[in-house]
Tab-separated table of C-alpha atoms and ligand atoms in Angstrom:
chain	number	residue	atom	x	y	z
A	1	MET	CA	29.916	-30.407	-28.999
A	2	SER	CA	32.968	-28.621	-27.652
A	3	THR	CA	32.930	-25.920	-24.983
A	4	GLY	CA	30.216	-23.320	-25.700
A	5	SER	CA	30.087	-19.637	-24.976
A	6	PRO	CA	29.313	-19.147	-21.266
A	7	VAL	CA	26.528	-16.731	-22.230
A	8	GLY	CA	25.078	-19.084	-24.840
A	9	SER	CA	25.843	-17.104	-28.002
A	10	HIS	CA	26.737	-20.353	-29.829
A	11	ARG	CA	23.019	-21.301	-29.563
A	12	VAL	CA	21.804	-18.191	-31.394
A	13	VAL	CA	20.424	-18.976	-34.860
A	14	SER	CA	19.406	-15.421	-35.714
A	15	PRO	CA	20.259	-12.613	-35.818
A	16	ALA	CA	24.009	-13.178	-35.894
A	17	GLY	CA	25.851	-11.507	-33.022
A	18	ALA	CA	22.852	-11.274	-30.677
A	19	LEU	CA	22.863	-12.714	-27.178
A	20	PRO	CA	20.208	-15.403	-26.529
A	21	GLN	CA	17.737	-13.072	-24.792
A	22	ALA	CA	17.603	-10.680	-27.737
A	23	ALA	CA	17.718	-13.414	-30.374
A	24	ASP	CA	14.767	-14.200	-32.613
A	25	ARG	CA	15.614	-17.856	-32.597
A	26	LEU	CA	17.727	-20.313	-30.581
A	27	ASP	CA	18.947	-23.798	-31.371
A	28	PRO	CA	17.629	-26.263	-28.756
A	29	ASP	CA	19.781	-29.178	-30.038
A	30	PRO	CA	19.785	-31.741	-27.182
A	31	ARG	CA	23.520	-32.421	-27.609
A	32	ILE	CA	25.236	-30.325	-24.950
A	33	ALA	CA	28.544	-28.473	-25.000
A	34	ASP	CA	31.149	-29.280	-22.330
A	35	ASP	CA	29.936	-26.446	-20.106
A	36	GLU	CA	26.174	-26.859	-20.606
A	37	VAL	CA	23.475	-28.717	-18.685
A	38	ARG	CA	20.416	-30.389	-20.186
A	39	ILE	CA	17.172	-30.414	-18.208
A	40	ARG	CA	14.283	-32.826	-18.789
A	41	VAL	CA	11.406	-30.342	-18.585
A	42	GLU	CA	8.291	-31.108	-16.553
A	43	ARG	CA	6.522	-27.776	-16.123
A	44	LEU	CA	6.776	-24.244	-17.450
A	45	ASN	CA	5.658	-21.201	-15.496
A	46	LEU	CA	4.625	-18.499	-17.943
A	47	ASP	CA	5.341	-14.950	-16.863
A	48	ALA	CA	2.131	-13.280	-15.584
A	49	ALA	CA	2.270	-10.389	-18.072
A	50	SER	CA	2.797	-12.845	-20.931
A	51	TYR	CA	-0.058	-15.114	-19.865
A	52	ARG	CA	-2.419	-12.188	-19.400
A	53	GLN	CA	-1.574	-10.867	-22.886
A	54	LEU	CA	-2.184	-14.306	-24.441
A	55	HIS	CA	-5.406	-14.719	-22.471
A	56	THR	CA	-6.684	-11.326	-23.606
A	57	ALA	CA	-5.608	-11.786	-27.227
A	58	HIS	CA	-7.443	-15.127	-27.485
A	59	GLY	CA	-10.488	-14.126	-25.429
A	60	GLY	CA	-9.665	-16.790	-22.808
A	61	ASP	CA	-9.865	-19.656	-25.355
A	62	GLY	CA	-7.537	-22.274	-23.835
A	63	ASP	CA	-7.017	-24.192	-27.089
A	64	ALA	CA	-6.011	-21.025	-28.923
A	65	ILE	CA	-3.648	-19.987	-26.098
A	66	ARG	CA	-2.035	-23.429	-26.153
A	67	ALA	CA	-1.631	-23.345	-29.942
A	68	ASP	CA	-0.026	-19.894	-29.721
A	69	VAL	CA	2.440	-20.923	-26.995
A	70	ARG	CA	3.328	-24.086	-28.934
A	71	ASP	CA	3.896	-22.038	-32.066
A	72	ILE	CA	6.140	-19.554	-30.239
A	73	ILE	CA	8.300	-22.329	-28.775
A	74	GLU	CA	8.589	-24.213	-32.055
A	75	ARG	CA	9.341	-21.079	-34.052
A	76	ARG	CA	11.773	-19.437	-31.620
A	77	GLY	CA	13.382	-22.434	-29.877
A	78	LYS	CA	12.444	-20.701	-26.589
A	79	MET	CA	9.308	-19.373	-24.862
A	80	HIS	CA	9.685	-15.691	-25.627
A	81	ASN	CA	6.357	-13.879	-26.027
A	82	PRO	CA	6.951	-11.478	-28.939
A	83	VAL	CA	4.321	-9.007	-27.673
A	84	THR	CA	5.324	-8.644	-24.015
A	85	GLY	CA	8.968	-9.636	-24.534
A	86	SER	CA	8.730	-11.800	-21.409
A	87	GLY	CA	9.045	-15.519	-20.713
A	88	GLY	CA	8.868	-17.214	-17.316
A	89	MET	CA	10.850	-20.154	-15.984
A	90	LEU	CA	10.628	-23.924	-15.689
A	91	ILE	CA	11.153	-26.946	-13.489
A	92	GLY	CA	12.569	-30.281	-14.495
A	93	THR	CA	15.185	-32.915	-13.735
A	94	VAL	CA	18.860	-32.612	-14.572
A	95	ASP	CA	19.404	-35.015	-17.426
A	96	ALA	CA	23.023	-34.432	-18.498
A	97	VAL	CA	25.875	-32.285	-17.164
A	98	GLY	CA	28.849	-31.321	-19.322
A	99	PRO	CA	32.252	-31.998	-17.691
A	100	ARG	CA	33.093	-28.261	-17.617
A	101	SER	CA	29.746	-26.967	-16.319
A	102	PRO	CA	30.347	-24.622	-13.365
A	103	LEU	CA	26.733	-24.824	-12.106
A	104	GLY	CA	27.384	-27.646	-9.614
A	105	LEU	CA	24.293	-29.604	-10.705
A	106	LYS	CA	24.052	-33.397	-10.646
A	107	VAL	CA	22.075	-35.743	-12.887
A	108	GLY	CA	18.736	-36.615	-11.274
A	109	GLN	CA	18.357	-33.395	-9.254
A	110	LYS	CA	14.989	-31.638	-9.476
A	111	VAL	CA	15.633	-27.977	-10.305
A	112	ALA	CA	13.963	-24.692	-11.174
A	113	THR	CA	15.740	-22.498	-13.689
A	114	LEU	CA	16.257	-18.960	-12.413
A	115	VAL	CA	17.030	-17.465	-15.794
A	116	SER	CA	14.231	-16.362	-18.079
A	117	LEU	CA	12.634	-18.655	-20.640
A	118	THR	CA	13.320	-15.815	-23.094
A	119	LEU	CA	16.952	-16.962	-23.237
A	120	THR	CA	16.617	-20.685	-22.484
A	121	PRO	CA	16.817	-23.064	-25.488
A	122	LEU	CA	13.651	-25.160	-25.217
A	123	HIS	CA	12.132	-28.027	-27.155
A	124	ILE	CA	8.789	-29.602	-26.293
A	125	ASP	CA	7.881	-33.081	-27.455
A	126	ASP	CA	4.258	-33.464	-26.319
A	127	ARG	CA	2.693	-30.603	-28.317
A	128	LEU	CA	1.576	-29.223	-24.901
A	129	GLU	CA	-1.201	-31.801	-24.852
A	130	GLN	CA	-1.167	-32.097	-21.045
A	131	TRP	CA	-2.127	-28.401	-20.703
A	132	ASP	CA	-5.592	-26.896	-21.088
A	133	GLY	CA	-4.248	-23.386	-21.742
A	134	ARG	CA	-6.104	-21.992	-18.739
A	135	SER	CA	-3.306	-21.349	-16.249
A	136	GLU	CA	0.183	-19.884	-16.103
A	137	GLN	CA	1.634	-23.275	-15.168
A	138	VAL	CA	2.126	-25.612	-18.124
A	139	PRO	CA	2.683	-29.328	-17.502
A	140	THR	CA	4.732	-30.603	-20.457
A	141	SER	CA	7.675	-32.741	-21.486
A	142	GLY	CA	10.741	-31.786	-23.446
A	143	HIS	CA	14.238	-30.520	-22.810
A	144	ALA	CA	15.941	-27.217	-22.041
A	145	ILE	CA	19.582	-26.133	-22.028
A	146	LEU	CA	21.444	-24.141	-19.377
A	147	PHE	CA	24.673	-22.317	-20.201
A	148	ALA	CA	27.731	-21.891	-17.986
A	149	ARG	CA	26.399	-18.509	-16.886
A	150	SER	CA	22.819	-19.594	-16.191
A	151	ILE	CA	21.415	-20.127	-12.709
A	152	ALA	CA	19.213	-22.835	-11.306
A	153	ALA	CA	17.995	-23.744	-7.830
A	154	VAL	CA	17.561	-27.256	-6.519
A	155	LEU	CA	13.873	-27.517	-5.567
A	156	PRO	CA	13.233	-27.641	-1.822
A	157	ASP	CA	11.668	-30.848	-0.537
A	158	ASP	CA	9.491	-29.113	2.093
A	159	LEU	CA	7.226	-27.214	-0.329
A	160	PRO	CA	4.938	-28.471	-3.122
A	161	GLU	CA	6.670	-28.160	-6.484
A	162	HIS	CA	4.085	-25.946	-8.139
A	163	LEU	CA	4.226	-23.586	-5.142
A	164	ALA	CA	8.032	-23.431	-5.214
A	165	LEU	CA	7.889	-22.776	-8.963
A	166	ALA	CA	5.514	-19.832	-8.510
A	167	VAL	CA	7.638	-18.385	-5.683
A	168	LEU	CA	10.899	-18.759	-7.572
A	169	ASP	CA	9.425	-17.123	-10.681
A	170	VAL	CA	9.107	-13.820	-8.827
A	171	CYS	CA	11.897	-14.207	-6.247
A	172	GLY	CA	13.787	-11.189	-7.608
A	173	ALA	CA	11.078	-8.857	-6.250
A	174	PRO	CA	11.336	-9.438	-2.476
A	175	ALA	CA	15.138	-9.469	-2.561
A	176	LEU	CA	15.245	-6.115	-4.343
A	177	VAL	CA	12.581	-4.619	-2.061
A	178	ARG	CA	14.561	-5.707	0.986
A	179	ARG	CA	17.729	-4.115	-0.406
A	180	VAL	CA	16.070	-0.810	-1.328
A	181	VAL	CA	14.083	-0.454	1.911
A	182	ALA	CA	17.014	-1.448	4.128
A	183	ARG	CA	19.397	1.061	2.558
A	184	ARG	CA	17.225	4.098	3.407
A	185	ALA	CA	18.500	6.184	6.302
A	186	ASP	CA	15.103	6.274	8.071
A	187	PRO	CA	12.411	3.587	8.162
A	188	ALA	CA	10.622	3.916	4.828
A	189	THR	CA	6.966	4.129	3.905
A	190	VAL	CA	6.298	1.559	1.206
A	191	ALA	CA	3.422	1.228	-1.275
A	192	VAL	CA	3.070	-2.018	-3.211
A	193	ILE	CA	0.836	-1.825	-6.285
A	194	GLY	CA	-0.647	-5.180	-7.326
A	195	ALA	CA	-0.114	-6.284	-3.733
A	196	ALA	CA	-2.368	-9.332	-3.677
A	197	GLY	CA	-0.459	-11.027	-6.503
A	198	LYS	CA	2.567	-13.272	-6.188
A	199	SER	CA	5.395	-10.743	-6.411
A	200	GLY	CA	3.209	-8.177	-4.630
A	201	SER	CA	2.528	-10.247	-1.523
A	202	LEU	CA	6.184	-11.295	-1.293
A	203	SER	CA	7.168	-7.626	-1.617
A	204	LEU	CA	4.867	-6.686	1.277
A	205	ALA	CA	6.509	-9.337	3.455
A	206	ALA	CA	9.993	-8.229	2.403
A	207	ALA	CA	9.228	-4.560	3.153
A	208	ARG	CA	8.141	-5.476	6.677
A	209	ASP	CA	11.144	-7.745	7.102
A	210	ALA	CA	13.456	-4.898	6.043
A	211	GLY	CA	12.046	-2.572	8.730
A	212	ALA	CA	9.601	-0.412	6.768
A	213	ALA	CA	7.743	2.128	8.906
A	214	THR	CA	4.416	1.691	7.105
A	215	VAL	CA	3.412	-0.711	4.350
A	216	VAL	CA	0.449	0.159	2.137
A	217	ALA	CA	-1.038	-2.434	-0.191
A	218	VAL	CA	-2.827	-1.330	-3.361
A	219	VAL	CA	-5.258	-3.923	-4.706
A	220	ARG	CA	-7.693	-4.021	-7.553
A	221	ASP	CA	-11.006	-4.862	-5.836
A	222	GLU	CA	-12.896	-5.934	-2.707
A	223	ILE	CA	-12.087	-9.613	-3.229
A	224	GLU	CA	-8.336	-8.967	-3.158
A	225	ASP	CA	-8.858	-6.533	-0.278
A	226	ALA	CA	-10.552	-9.247	1.811
A	227	ARG	CA	-7.896	-11.811	0.936
A	228	LEU	CA	-5.074	-9.510	1.942
A	229	ARG	CA	-6.758	-8.166	5.067
A	230	TRP	CA	-6.995	-11.690	6.337
A	231	ALA	CA	-3.278	-12.251	5.630
A	232	HIS	CA	-2.133	-9.258	7.778
A	233	LEU	CA	0.729	-8.353	5.468
A	234	ALA	CA	0.099	-4.590	5.285
A	235	ASP	CA	-0.705	-1.711	7.654
A	236	ASP	CA	-3.299	-0.339	5.263
A	237	ILE	CA	-5.014	-1.578	2.122
A	238	VAL	CA	-6.436	0.676	-0.555
A	239	ILE	CA	-8.554	-0.354	-3.507
A	240	ALA	CA	-7.529	1.441	-6.691
A	241	ASP	CA	-7.056	0.862	-10.391
A	242	ALA	CA	-3.316	1.111	-10.976
A	243	THR	CA	-3.930	2.476	-14.462
A	244	ASP	CA	-5.873	5.474	-13.101
A	245	PRO	CA	-2.973	7.725	-11.973
A	246	LEU	CA	-4.794	10.571	-10.219
A	247	ARG	CA	-7.106	8.384	-8.159
A	248	LEU	CA	-4.351	5.954	-7.305
A	249	ALA	CA	-2.055	8.726	-6.062
A	250	ARG	CA	-4.854	10.349	-4.051
A	251	LYS	CA	-5.577	7.090	-2.261
A	252	VAL	CA	-1.931	6.293	-1.537
A	253	ASP	CA	-1.395	9.868	-0.315
A	254	LYS	CA	-4.386	9.602	1.991
A	255	ALA	CA	-3.117	6.336	3.449
A	256	LEU	CA	0.273	7.968	4.092
A	257	ASP	CA	-1.013	11.224	5.641
A	258	GLY	CA	-0.477	13.351	2.573
A	259	ARG	CA	3.041	12.186	1.705
A	260	GLY	CA	3.819	9.885	-1.139
A	261	ALA	CA	5.608	6.609	-0.490
A	262	ASP	CA	9.382	6.548	0.028
A	263	VAL	CA	9.441	3.293	-1.914
A	264	THR	CA	6.806	2.268	-4.475
A	265	VAL	CA	6.838	-1.248	-5.911
A	266	VAL	CA	4.935	-1.973	-9.125
A	267	CYS	CA	3.856	-5.615	-9.246
A	268	VAL	CA	0.879	-5.507	-11.611
A	269	ASP	CA	0.706	-7.541	-14.786
A	270	VAL	CA	-0.943	-4.929	-17.025
A	271	PRO	CA	0.502	-1.946	-18.931
A	272	GLY	CA	-0.144	1.707	-18.085
A	273	CYS	CA	0.859	1.890	-14.400
A	274	GLU	CA	3.943	4.117	-14.691
A	275	HIS	CA	2.345	7.509	-14.059
A	276	GLY	CA	0.288	6.400	-11.077
A	277	ALA	CA	3.432	4.975	-9.485
A	278	ILE	CA	5.348	8.218	-10.080
A	279	LEU	CA	2.573	10.375	-8.600
A	280	SER	CA	2.326	8.039	-5.584
A	281	THR	CA	6.025	8.431	-4.721
A	282	ALA	CA	7.503	11.126	-2.454
A	283	THR	CA	10.251	13.479	-3.669
A	284	GLY	CA	13.554	11.638	-3.320
A	285	GLY	CA	11.763	8.303	-3.242
A	286	THR	CA	12.423	5.149	-5.247
A	287	ILE	CA	10.143	3.240	-7.605
A	288	ILE	CA	10.834	-0.413	-8.348
A	289	PHE	CA	9.197	-1.385	-11.629
A	290	PHE	CA	9.076	-5.149	-11.274
A	291	SER	CA	6.261	-5.462	-13.804
A	292	MET	CA	7.243	-6.706	-17.237
A	293	ALA	CA	4.432	-4.597	-18.655
A	294	THR	CA	6.365	-1.425	-17.753
A	295	SER	CA	7.244	0.996	-20.540
A	296	PHE	CA	10.658	2.616	-20.172
A	297	SER	CA	9.592	5.653	-22.226
A	298	ALA	CA	6.331	6.137	-20.300
A	299	ALA	CA	8.238	5.985	-17.002
A	300	ALA	CA	11.129	8.222	-18.047
A	301	LEU	CA	9.057	10.823	-19.891
A	302	GLY	CA	6.292	10.674	-17.306
A	303	ALA	CA	8.699	11.448	-14.458
A	304	GLU	CA	10.267	14.257	-16.447
A	305	GLY	CA	6.876	15.701	-17.379
A	306	LEU	CA	5.773	15.693	-13.736
A	307	ALA	CA	9.112	17.159	-12.571
A	308	ALA	CA	9.305	14.194	-10.221
A	309	ASP	CA	12.669	13.753	-8.509
A	310	VAL	CA	12.421	10.011	-8.064
A	311	GLU	CA	14.846	7.185	-8.639
A	312	MET	CA	13.428	4.483	-10.887
A	313	LEU	CA	14.732	0.937	-10.854
A	314	ILE	CA	14.031	-1.824	-13.328
A	315	GLY	CA	13.198	-4.948	-11.320
A	316	ASN	CA	16.210	-7.142	-11.935
A	317	GLY	CA	15.109	-10.771	-11.705
A	318	TYR	CA	18.516	-11.595	-10.206
A	319	VAL	CA	19.695	-10.470	-6.790
A	320	PRO	CA	22.221	-12.693	-4.983
A	321	GLY	CA	20.417	-14.962	-2.509
A	322	HIS	CA	16.998	-14.161	-4.014
A	323	ALA	CA	15.700	-17.738	-4.235
A	324	GLU	CA	16.446	-18.731	-0.643
A	325	TYR	CA	15.141	-15.418	0.666
A	326	ALA	CA	11.777	-15.776	-1.098
A	327	LEU	CA	11.383	-19.398	-0.009
A	328	ASP	CA	12.249	-18.435	3.578
A	329	LEU	CA	9.601	-15.697	3.565
A	330	ILE	CA	7.026	-18.287	2.504
A	331	ARG	CA	8.220	-20.808	5.096
A	332	GLY	CA	8.177	-18.195	7.851
A	333	ASN	CA	4.717	-16.755	7.244
A	334	ALA	CA	1.730	-19.116	7.154
A	335	HIS	CA	-0.597	-16.346	5.947
A	336	LEU	CA	1.667	-15.539	3.013
A	337	LYS	CA	1.943	-19.213	2.148
A	338	ASP	CA	-1.851	-19.633	2.246
A	339	LEU	CA	-2.291	-16.570	0.044
A	340	PHE	CA	0.074	-18.114	-2.484
A	341	ILE	CA	-1.628	-21.497	-2.390
A	342	ASP	CA	-4.946	-19.758	-2.846
A	343	ARG	CA	-3.537	-18.131	-5.969
A	344	VAL	CA	-1.704	-21.056	-7.569
A	345	GLY	CA	-4.140	-23.783	-6.436
A	346	GLU	CA	-3.462	-27.201	-4.986
A	347	GLU	CA	-0.919	-29.405	-6.767
A	348	SER	CA	-2.343	-30.839	-9.993
B	1	LIG	P1	0.226	-11.759	-10.437
B	1	LIG	O1	0.414	-12.779	-9.361
B	1	LIG	O2	-0.760	-12.041	-11.529
B	1	LIG	O3	-0.125	-10.359	-9.736
B	1	LIG	C1	-0.508	-9.213	-10.450
B	1	LIG	C2	-1.502	-8.465	-9.593
B	1	LIG	O4	-1.809	-7.199	-10.184
B	1	LIG	C3	-2.826	-9.225	-9.461
B	1	LIG	O5	-3.242	-9.214	-8.109
B	1	LIG	C4	-3.762	-8.415	-10.343
B	1	LIG	O6	-5.128	-8.486	-9.950
B	1	LIG	C5	-3.223	-7.020	-10.096
B	1	LIG	N1	-3.707	-6.076	-11.088
B	1	LIG	C6	-3.888	-6.262	-12.419
B	1	LIG	N2	-4.358	-5.149	-12.989
B	1	LIG	C7	-4.509	-4.229	-12.000
B	1	LIG	C8	-4.966	-2.880	-11.975
B	1	LIG	N3	-5.356	-2.243	-13.087
B	1	LIG	N4	-4.986	-2.237	-10.782
B	1	LIG	C9	-4.592	-2.847	-9.639
B	1	LIG	N5	-4.131	-4.127	-9.609
B	1	LIG	C10	-4.096	-4.802	-10.780
B	1	LIG	O7	1.596	-11.455	-11.160
B	1	LIG	P2	3.113	-11.753	-10.667
B	1	LIG	O8	3.477	-13.135	-11.047
B	1	LIG	O9	3.304	-11.261	-9.301
B	1	LIG	O10	3.879	-10.805	-11.694
B	1	LIG	C11	3.729	-9.398	-11.589
B	1	LIG	C12	4.554	-8.707	-12.643
B	1	LIG	O11	5.932	-9.025	-12.460
B	1	LIG	C13	4.199	-9.163	-14.050
B	1	LIG	O12	4.215	-8.044	-14.913
B	1	LIG	C14	5.330	-10.087	-14.415
B	1	LIG	O13	5.531	-10.101	-15.781
B	1	LIG	C15	6.494	-9.441	-13.687
B	1	LIG	N6	7.668	-10.284	-13.452
B	1	LIG	C16	8.870	-9.644	-13.486
B	1	LIG	C17	10.041	-10.358	-13.279
B	1	LIG	C18	11.346	-9.614	-13.294
B	1	LIG	O14	12.381	-10.254	-13.321
B	1	LIG	N7	11.334	-8.305	-13.256
B	1	LIG	C19	9.986	-11.735	-13.017
B	1	LIG	C20	8.741	-12.349	-12.956
B	1	LIG	C21	7.574	-11.610	-13.166
B	1	LIG	P3	-6.074	-9.616	-10.622
B	1	LIG	O15	-5.484	-10.939	-10.252
B	1	LIG	O16	-7.388	-9.338	-9.988
B	1	LIG	O17	-6.035	-9.380	-12.075
């Protein structure tokens, strides 16, 4: 192959003119262009919203989930869940580097891709037989292609691979939380919804690190409450269903002495949390919708309908320095690290 498009448009099979993320189908041909990199894939990390949707749709049947994921990859040439629109990321070993690739990767390096699987050409050659369909992490073998404008991080050697993979999957959240909290004139009050999850717990740590005045964690039940209490990542923890807007807002308000949060971070993996987040946020505050289950129309029309003067940000998975920042938070906080390990399990 000759030099490709830096954004990968030469890999789009259909529809013509689309960029890879919006494409229905990509071409995962293993022959690389001069500016591409080929990765030998070892493990996929499915996006939490995507995995939950698949789990719900198949009633938790691992074989059916596996067959569905295999079908999506084979049909689309990428892991792009057509229902949630989300993907995940992967780890593997650099297998070939085109002479014009600007990514600075070397053959043999172990890397995590930091661009979504929804735009990464992917071919699997083991029919996902190493995976039981019961977890977000998918051991597999195959190859993936990175474009000139993709990003990847060399895996650290001081953390287990599956842990690093889970951290890097959500590393955009803490970096964005740090930026938003740090730019406020006064120390902010922060509410993190879905706080015991991966992006949620990292967001709590980032809010503290950025100088938040008060950090409130919203969790689903007593089990998550106990887990988080033990980790000491928040000033207060409230138990609330994020899809129940009035109750959620009442509880956040109570924890913040009658004011909404200056910054609200939505880290749940289910739909229907937009209105609760809006009602939980103070006038002039900011909401970060990191969740892939967020509906733009529900958020925009909900805020308008509530006459809520809030800024709403879509959680961009890319913030410069995001990978190192998230890994450093994990390295620097044993409780946070234990919480993560508890969630992703020991290395399999
Ligand atoms: P996670 O680890 O599964 O955490 C989600 C948390 O939300 C869990 O603790 C879950 O509790 C909780 N939750 C679910 N339903 C709830 C409800 N009704 N009320 C209160 N809490 C509830 O997920 P994650 O990996 O952090 O991902 C979180 C979100 O970020 C997902 O939507 C994912 O797709 C998205 N994401 C976005 C980007 C981006 O670039 N913007 C990148 C990666 C991921 P249980 O465990 O008890 O269900």
